[in-house]
C-alpha cells in the first residue's frame, strides 16, 4: 500500500515538474516573441517618424504628426498604430484578422489619448483601395511592417498602396531579403532554434530582395527614396541599423506627383527625376 502511495506521489511530483518546465519554456518563448515584435516595431516606427518629420516638420508642439493621415496595413494588435497616433497623426489600422482588430481596439480604448486619433477596421487593403471607396487617395503615408513577406501578389499590393496614397505620399515597408543568410537566420534560427517566432511563420519563396521590390515599386508610380538594412541581436534582443540588407531591410518610397505627359526627355518628367535621383543615391 505504501509503495503504491509513494509511486503515485513520485508520479504526481514528476508530472508537476515536467508541466512547470513546459509552461516556463512556453511562457519564456511567448515573452521573447512579444519582445521581438515590440522592438522590431520600434525601429519601424523610427523610420516612419523620422521621414515624416523631415518631410512635414513639427506641425504642433507635442503632436508633430498632427494633420497627417496614416494607414497601417496588417496592423495586428496596433504596435505601430498606437505610437503614431500619440504623435498626433490620424491613423487607421487595418487587418483581415478580426481577432487582431478586436485586441487592438480593446487596448486602444484604455488610452484616452488614442480615442480621437486611432481607428481600426477588419478588412483588406484591396477592399479599402477600391475606386470610389473611402480609402482612395486619402492617406499621406502607408505603413506595411512585416507584411510583404507574407503576400502572394506583390503587384496588386503595390497598386493598392498607390491607389490609397495622395500624390507625394510616403510608403514605408520593412521586410526580409531573399538570401541564403535570411533563410538560415529568419527561418532556421528564428523559428526552429531560438523559437523567436512560431514555426511556419515564414515562407522563403515569398521573400523579396530590395532590388526586386524597388523595380516593382518604380514601375507602378513610386520613387524609392531610401533602403536601409536592419539587424536583430538575439543576445541583447535589440534591433539596430546596418549597412547590409542581406537579412532585414526598411524601404521608403514616395508616390509620384504626376504621370508623364509626353515622350520628350523633359527634366521635369517624373521618370527622369526618378532616374536622376536613383543615380545619385547609388553612385554618389
mmCIF file of C-alpha atoms in Angstrom:
data_model
loop_
_atom_site.group_PDB
_atom_site.id
_atom_site.type_symbol
_atom_site.label_atom_id
_atom_site.label_comp_id
_atom_site.label_asym_id
_atom_site.label_seq_id
_atom_site.Cartn_x
_atom_site.Cartn_y
_atom_site.Cartn_z
ATOM 1 C CA UNK A 1 0.000 0.000 0.000
ATOM 2 C CA UNK A 2 2.745 2.419 0.962
ATOM 3 C CA UNK A 3 4.717 1.627 -2.195
ATOM 4 C CA UNK A 4 1.649 2.414 -4.306
ATOM 5 C CA UNK A 5 1.126 5.713 -2.479
ATOM 6 C CA UNK A 6 4.811 6.549 -2.819
ATOM 7 C CA UNK A 7 4.650 5.677 -6.525
ATOM 8 C CA UNK A 8 1.622 7.935 -7.037
ATOM 9 C CA UNK A 9 3.400 10.714 -5.129
ATOM 10 C CA UNK A 10 6.537 10.436 -7.284
ATOM 11 C CA UNK A 11 4.435 10.281 -10.477
ATOM 12 C CA UNK A 12 2.493 13.369 -9.432
ATOM 13 C CA UNK A 13 5.661 15.225 -8.436
ATOM 14 C CA UNK A 14 7.387 14.428 -11.757
ATOM 15 C CA UNK A 15 4.276 15.404 -13.706
ATOM 16 C CA UNK A 16 4.091 18.763 -11.931
ATOM 17 C CA UNK A 17 7.816 19.350 -12.516
ATOM 18 C CA UNK A 18 7.527 18.491 -16.208
ATOM 19 C CA UNK A 19 4.429 20.654 -16.580
ATOM 20 C CA UNK A 20 6.227 23.509 -14.845
ATOM 21 C CA UNK A 21 9.222 23.199 -17.177
ATOM 22 C CA UNK A 22 6.999 23.100 -20.260
ATOM 23 C CA UNK A 23 4.930 26.046 -19.026
ATOM 24 C CA UNK A 24 8.051 28.052 -18.160
ATOM 25 C CA UNK A 25 9.562 27.298 -21.580
ATOM 26 C CA UNK A 26 6.322 28.249 -23.333
ATOM 27 C CA UNK A 27 5.982 31.414 -21.247
ATOM 28 C CA UNK A 28 9.606 32.340 -21.956
ATOM 29 C CA UNK A 29 9.146 31.749 -25.692
ATOM 30 C CA UNK A 30 5.947 33.816 -25.755
ATOM 31 C CA UNK A 31 7.613 36.607 -23.784
ATOM 32 C CA UNK A 32 10.624 36.572 -26.119
ATOM 33 C CA UNK A 33 8.321 36.621 -29.152
ATOM 34 C CA UNK A 34 6.418 39.596 -27.738
ATOM 35 C CA UNK A 35 9.641 41.477 -27.016
ATOM 36 C CA UNK A 36 10.899 40.643 -30.503
ATOM 37 C CA UNK A 37 7.760 42.096 -32.106
ATOM 38 C CA UNK A 38 7.731 45.167 -29.863
ATOM 39 C CA UNK A 39 11.368 46.036 -30.517
ATOM 40 C CA UNK A 40 11.038 45.380 -34.239
ATOM 41 C CA UNK A 41 8.056 47.727 -34.319
ATOM 42 C CA UNK A 42 10.163 50.388 -32.573
ATOM 43 C CA UNK A 43 12.712 50.518 -35.380
ATOM 44 C CA UNK A 44 9.899 50.514 -37.952
ATOM 45 C CA UNK A 45 8.282 53.355 -36.057
ATOM 46 C CA UNK A 46 11.567 55.303 -36.137
ATOM 47 C CA UNK A 47 11.683 55.012 -39.951
ATOM 48 C CA UNK A 48 8.162 56.384 -40.329
ATOM 49 C CA UNK A 49 8.510 59.100 -37.698
ATOM 50 C CA UNK A 50 11.862 60.464 -38.888
ATOM 51 C CA UNK A 51 10.967 60.556 -42.573
ATOM 52 C CA UNK A 52 7.584 62.179 -41.974
ATOM 53 C CA UNK A 53 9.125 64.774 -39.670
ATOM 54 C CA UNK A 54 11.732 65.583 -42.313
ATOM 55 C CA UNK A 55 9.035 65.949 -44.954
ATOM 56 C CA UNK A 56 6.394 67.784 -42.961
ATOM 57 C CA UNK A 57 8.154 69.203 -39.892
ATOM 58 C CA UNK A 58 6.667 69.591 -36.446
ATOM 59 C CA UNK A 59 3.167 70.894 -37.046
ATOM 60 C CA UNK A 60 2.189 71.165 -33.399
ATOM 61 C CA UNK A 61 4.233 71.032 -30.178
ATOM 62 C CA UNK A 62 3.929 67.568 -28.664
ATOM 63 C CA UNK A 63 1.960 66.363 -31.680
ATOM 64 C CA UNK A 64 4.430 66.694 -34.578
ATOM 65 C CA UNK A 65 2.413 64.472 -36.942
ATOM 66 C CA UNK A 66 -0.892 66.284 -36.367
ATOM 67 C CA UNK A 67 -2.859 66.714 -39.575
ATOM 68 C CA UNK A 68 -1.366 63.657 -41.299
ATOM 69 C CA UNK A 69 -3.457 60.619 -42.225
ATOM 70 C CA UNK A 70 -1.606 57.316 -41.989
ATOM 71 C CA UNK A 71 -2.725 53.823 -42.972
ATOM 72 C CA UNK A 72 -1.159 50.901 -41.078
ATOM 73 C CA UNK A 73 -1.582 47.777 -43.237
ATOM 74 C CA UNK A 74 -1.560 44.468 -41.372
ATOM 75 C CA UNK A 75 -1.649 46.348 -38.078
ATOM 76 C CA UNK A 76 -2.151 43.282 -35.863
ATOM 77 C CA UNK A 77 -2.542 44.450 -32.272
ATOM 78 C CA UNK A 78 -1.551 48.042 -33.071
ATOM 79 C CA UNK A 79 2.161 48.023 -32.175
ATOM 80 C CA UNK A 80 2.852 50.718 -34.788
ATOM 81 C CA UNK A 81 -0.602 52.248 -34.972
ATOM 82 C CA UNK A 82 -0.667 53.492 -31.390
ATOM 83 C CA UNK A 83 2.709 55.321 -31.202
ATOM 84 C CA UNK A 84 1.917 57.089 -34.478
ATOM 85 C CA UNK A 85 -1.414 58.151 -33.020
ATOM 86 C CA UNK A 86 0.309 59.501 -29.905
ATOM 87 C CA UNK A 87 2.334 61.806 -32.151
ATOM 88 C CA UNK A 88 -0.906 63.349 -33.361
ATOM 89 C CA UNK A 89 -1.444 61.512 -36.652
ATOM 90 C CA UNK A 90 -4.890 60.305 -37.656
ATOM 91 C CA UNK A 91 -4.142 56.576 -38.029
ATOM 92 C CA UNK A 92 -6.298 53.815 -39.484
ATOM 93 C CA UNK A 93 -5.101 50.288 -38.748
ATOM 94 C CA UNK A 94 -6.450 47.521 -40.978
ATOM 95 C CA UNK A 95 -6.029 43.771 -40.700
ATOM 96 C CA UNK A 96 -8.008 40.898 -42.255
ATOM 97 C CA UNK A 97 -7.904 39.009 -38.935
ATOM 98 C CA UNK A 98 -10.896 40.150 -36.884
ATOM 99 C CA UNK A 99 -9.436 38.841 -33.606
ATOM 100 C CA UNK A 100 -6.353 41.045 -34.038
ATOM 101 C CA UNK A 101 -8.548 44.082 -34.629
ATOM 102 C CA UNK A 102 -10.593 43.237 -31.540
ATOM 103 C CA UNK A 103 -7.439 43.058 -29.422
ATOM 104 C CA UNK A 104 -6.174 46.349 -30.831
ATOM 105 C CA UNK A 105 -9.490 48.107 -30.178
ATOM 106 C CA UNK A 106 -9.623 46.928 -26.567
ATOM 107 C CA UNK A 107 -6.065 48.063 -25.958
ATOM 108 C CA UNK A 108 -6.629 51.482 -27.533
ATOM 109 C CA UNK A 109 -9.881 52.003 -25.666
ATOM 110 C CA UNK A 110 -7.987 52.142 -22.343
ATOM 111 C CA UNK A 111 -5.848 55.050 -23.572
ATOM 112 C CA UNK A 112 -7.864 58.288 -23.792
ATOM 113 C CA UNK A 113 -5.105 59.939 -25.849
ATOM 114 C CA UNK A 114 -5.761 57.496 -28.690
ATOM 115 C CA UNK A 115 -9.532 57.639 -28.962
ATOM 116 C CA UNK A 116 -9.598 60.629 -31.277
ATOM 117 C CA UNK A 117 -6.618 59.603 -33.388
ATOM 118 C CA UNK A 118 -6.656 55.834 -33.819
ATOM 119 C CA UNK A 119 -9.259 53.718 -35.580
ATOM 120 C CA UNK A 120 -9.262 50.066 -36.580
ATOM 121 C CA UNK A 121 -11.065 48.165 -39.291
ATOM 122 C CA UNK A 122 -11.186 44.464 -40.127
ATOM 123 C CA UNK A 123 -10.714 44.485 -43.877
ATOM 124 C CA UNK A 124 -8.081 44.169 -46.585
ATOM 125 C CA UNK A 125 -6.042 46.758 -48.432
ATOM 126 C CA UNK A 126 -7.770 45.737 -51.659
ATOM 127 C CA UNK A 127 -11.192 46.496 -50.183
ATOM 128 C CA UNK A 128 -10.051 49.876 -48.894
ATOM 129 C CA UNK A 129 -8.440 50.885 -52.182
ATOM 130 C CA UNK A 130 -11.370 50.174 -54.469
ATOM 131 C CA UNK A 131 -12.116 53.115 -56.741
ATOM 132 C CA UNK A 132 -14.721 55.337 -55.193
ATOM 133 C CA UNK A 133 -14.019 53.796 -51.797
ATOM 134 C CA UNK A 134 -13.277 55.748 -48.646
ATOM 135 C CA UNK A 135 -9.578 54.978 -48.825
ATOM 136 C CA UNK A 136 -8.800 56.108 -52.379
ATOM 137 C CA UNK A 137 -6.260 58.962 -52.386
ATOM 138 C CA UNK A 138 -6.850 59.746 -48.732
ATOM 139 C CA UNK A 139 -3.583 58.995 -46.944
ATOM 140 C CA UNK A 140 -0.325 60.895 -46.504
ATOM 141 C CA UNK A 141 1.524 57.688 -45.641
ATOM 142 C CA UNK A 142 1.092 53.919 -45.764
ATOM 143 C CA UNK A 143 2.974 51.636 -43.381
ATOM 144 C CA UNK A 144 3.440 47.935 -44.147
ATOM 145 C CA UNK A 145 5.672 46.432 -41.465
ATOM 146 C CA UNK A 146 6.463 42.717 -41.872
ATOM 147 C CA UNK A 147 3.635 42.298 -44.378
ATOM 148 C CA UNK A 148 5.302 41.964 -47.782
ATOM 149 C CA UNK A 149 6.985 38.623 -46.990
ATOM 150 C CA UNK A 150 3.571 37.007 -46.477
ATOM 151 C CA UNK A 151 1.966 38.169 -49.743
ATOM 152 C CA UNK A 152 1.386 36.060 -52.842
ATOM 153 C CA UNK A 153 0.668 39.021 -55.147
ATOM 154 C CA UNK A 154 3.084 41.918 -54.662
ATOM 155 C CA UNK A 155 1.925 43.714 -57.810
ATOM 156 C CA UNK A 156 -1.624 44.050 -56.520
ATOM 157 C CA UNK A 157 -0.300 45.211 -53.148
ATOM 158 C CA UNK A 158 1.804 47.894 -54.858
ATOM 159 C CA UNK A 159 -1.089 49.126 -56.978
ATOM 160 C CA UNK A 160 -3.380 49.289 -53.938
ATOM 161 C CA UNK A 161 -0.825 51.298 -51.973
ATOM 162 C CA UNK A 162 -0.587 53.722 -54.875
ATOM 163 C CA UNK A 163 -4.364 53.964 -55.014
ATOM 164 C CA UNK A 164 -4.851 54.936 -51.354
ATOM 165 C CA UNK A 165 -1.963 57.434 -51.193
ATOM 166 C CA UNK A 166 -2.139 61.109 -52.013
ATOM 167 C CA UNK A 167 0.330 62.323 -54.677
ATOM 168 C CA UNK A 168 3.657 62.788 -52.895
ATOM 169 C CA UNK A 169 2.584 60.418 -50.108
ATOM 170 C CA UNK A 170 5.061 58.031 -48.496
ATOM 171 C CA UNK A 171 5.121 54.238 -48.433
ATOM 172 C CA UNK A 172 7.139 52.566 -45.647
ATOM 173 C CA UNK A 173 7.972 48.864 -45.855
ATOM 174 C CA UNK A 174 10.011 46.656 -43.547
ATOM 175 C CA UNK A 175 10.580 43.105 -44.743
ATOM 176 C CA UNK A 176 13.071 40.249 -45.248
ATOM 177 C CA UNK A 177 15.529 39.882 -48.112
ATOM 178 C CA UNK A 178 15.604 36.711 -50.191
ATOM 179 C CA UNK A 179 19.095 35.356 -49.500
ATOM 180 C CA UNK A 180 20.631 32.171 -48.129
ATOM 181 C CA UNK A 181 21.567 34.091 -44.991
ATOM 182 C CA UNK A 182 17.983 35.245 -44.453
ATOM 183 C CA UNK A 183 16.807 31.636 -44.782
ATOM 184 C CA UNK A 184 19.363 30.476 -42.233
ATOM 185 C CA UNK A 185 18.583 33.234 -39.707
ATOM 186 C CA UNK A 186 14.943 34.232 -40.275
ATOM 187 C CA UNK A 187 13.626 30.683 -40.685
ATOM 188 C CA UNK A 188 16.044 28.058 -39.328
ATOM 189 C CA UNK A 189 17.422 30.068 -36.394
ATOM 190 C CA UNK A 190 14.396 32.245 -35.529
ATOM 191 C CA UNK A 191 11.728 29.548 -35.961
ATOM 192 C CA UNK A 192 13.449 26.252 -35.217
ATOM 193 C CA UNK A 193 16.389 27.030 -32.909
ATOM 194 C CA UNK A 194 15.680 30.203 -30.925
ATOM 195 C CA UNK A 195 11.901 29.980 -31.461
ATOM 196 C CA UNK A 196 11.549 33.737 -31.504
ATOM 197 C CA UNK A 197 8.606 33.332 -33.876
ATOM 198 C CA UNK A 198 6.295 30.308 -34.332
ATOM 199 C CA UNK A 199 7.428 27.582 -36.715
ATOM 200 C CA UNK A 200 5.932 28.017 -40.185
ATOM 201 C CA UNK A 201 5.568 31.792 -39.881
ATOM 202 C CA UNK A 202 7.690 32.473 -42.962
ATOM 203 C CA UNK A 203 7.900 31.071 -46.480
ATOM 204 C CA UNK A 204 11.288 31.801 -48.067
ATOM 205 C CA UNK A 205 9.767 31.706 -51.556
ATOM 206 C CA UNK A 206 7.746 34.811 -50.671
ATOM 207 C CA UNK A 207 10.750 36.830 -49.508
ATOM 208 C CA UNK A 208 11.699 39.684 -51.853
ATOM 209 C CA UNK A 209 15.047 41.355 -52.499
ATOM 210 C CA UNK A 210 15.449 45.150 -52.278
ATOM 211 C CA UNK A 211 16.298 45.297 -55.982
ATOM 212 C CA UNK A 212 13.173 43.389 -56.969
ATOM 213 C CA UNK A 213 10.937 45.412 -54.660
ATOM 214 C CA UNK A 214 12.428 48.693 -55.885
ATOM 215 C CA UNK A 215 11.895 47.683 -59.511
ATOM 216 C CA UNK A 216 8.282 46.733 -58.794
ATOM 217 C CA UNK A 217 7.526 49.995 -56.991
ATOM 218 C CA UNK A 218 9.147 52.237 -59.576
ATOM 219 C CA UNK A 219 7.203 50.533 -62.358
ATOM 220 C CA UNK A 220 3.974 51.323 -60.514
ATOM 221 C CA UNK A 221 4.215 55.046 -59.841
ATOM 222 C CA UNK A 222 6.705 55.258 -56.953
ATOM 223 C CA UNK A 223 10.192 56.637 -56.460
ATOM 224 C CA UNK A 224 12.288 54.769 -53.893
ATOM 225 C CA UNK A 225 13.944 57.294 -51.601
ATOM 226 C CA UNK A 226 15.990 55.019 -49.331
ATOM 227 C CA UNK A 227 16.752 51.409 -48.395
ATOM 228 C CA UNK A 228 18.391 50.601 -45.044
ATOM 229 C CA UNK A 229 19.496 47.311 -43.505
ATOM 230 C CA UNK A 230 18.157 46.113 -40.159
ATOM 231 C CA UNK A 231 19.832 43.629 -37.805
ATOM 232 C CA UNK A 232 18.497 41.746 -34.768
ATOM 233 C CA UNK A 233 20.904 40.768 -31.981
ATOM 234 C CA UNK A 234 19.461 37.740 -30.100
ATOM 235 C CA UNK A 235 21.858 38.291 -27.181
ATOM 236 C CA UNK A 236 20.824 41.869 -26.438
ATOM 237 C CA UNK A 237 17.386 41.280 -28.027
ATOM 238 C CA UNK A 238 17.680 44.616 -29.783
ATOM 239 C CA UNK A 239 17.319 45.849 -33.359
ATOM 240 C CA UNK A 240 19.792 48.225 -34.979
ATOM 241 C CA UNK A 241 20.579 49.775 -38.358
ATOM 242 C CA UNK A 242 23.269 48.213 -40.526
ATOM 243 C CA UNK A 243 24.751 48.821 -43.977
ATOM 244 C CA UNK A 244 23.910 45.269 -45.011
ATOM 245 C CA UNK A 245 20.441 44.473 -46.377
ATOM 246 C CA UNK A 246 21.146 40.737 -46.598
ATOM 247 C CA UNK A 247 18.596 39.843 -43.901
ATOM 248 C CA UNK A 248 16.059 42.540 -42.946
ATOM 249 C CA UNK A 249 15.635 45.948 -44.534
ATOM 250 C CA UNK A 250 13.452 49.056 -44.452
ATOM 251 C CA UNK A 251 12.346 50.860 -47.608
ATOM 252 C CA UNK A 252 10.866 54.339 -48.042
ATOM 253 C CA UNK A 253 9.159 55.192 -51.341
ATOM 254 C CA UNK A 254 7.176 58.224 -52.470
ATOM 255 C CA UNK A 255 4.216 58.263 -54.835
ATOM 256 C CA UNK A 256 4.995 60.379 -57.889
ATOM 257 C CA UNK A 257 3.212 63.705 -58.085
ATOM 258 C CA UNK A 258 2.005 63.250 -61.639
ATOM 259 C CA UNK A 259 2.205 60.988 -64.665
ATOM 260 C CA UNK A 260 4.467 61.818 -67.645
ATOM 261 C CA UNK A 261 2.621 63.883 -70.277
ATOM 262 C CA UNK A 262 4.965 63.415 -73.235
ATOM 263 C CA UNK A 263 7.707 61.229 -74.620
ATOM 264 C CA UNK A 264 10.238 64.059 -74.552
ATOM 265 C CA UNK A 265 13.216 63.909 -72.210
ATOM 266 C CA UNK A 266 11.785 66.682 -70.071
ATOM 267 C CA UNK A 267 13.883 67.298 -66.925
ATOM 268 C CA UNK A 268 10.637 67.828 -65.021
ATOM 269 C CA UNK A 269 9.285 64.468 -66.246
ATOM 270 C CA UNK A 270 8.804 62.235 -63.153
ATOM 271 C CA UNK A 271 10.536 59.307 -64.864
ATOM 272 C CA UNK A 272 13.604 61.462 -65.494
ATOM 273 C CA UNK A 273 13.537 62.739 -61.908
ATOM 274 C CA UNK A 274 13.403 59.156 -60.626
ATOM 275 C CA UNK A 275 16.332 58.094 -62.819
ATOM 276 C CA UNK A 276 18.456 61.079 -61.761
ATOM 277 C CA UNK A 277 17.697 60.629 -58.056
ATOM 278 C CA UNK A 278 18.365 56.897 -58.297
ATOM 279 C CA UNK A 279 21.719 57.513 -59.956
ATOM 280 C CA UNK A 280 22.706 59.973 -57.236
ATOM 281 C CA UNK A 281 21.737 57.524 -54.485
ATOM 282 C CA UNK A 282 23.655 54.583 -55.911
ATOM 283 C CA UNK A 283 26.735 56.249 -57.339
ATOM 284 C CA UNK A 284 27.454 59.317 -55.214
#
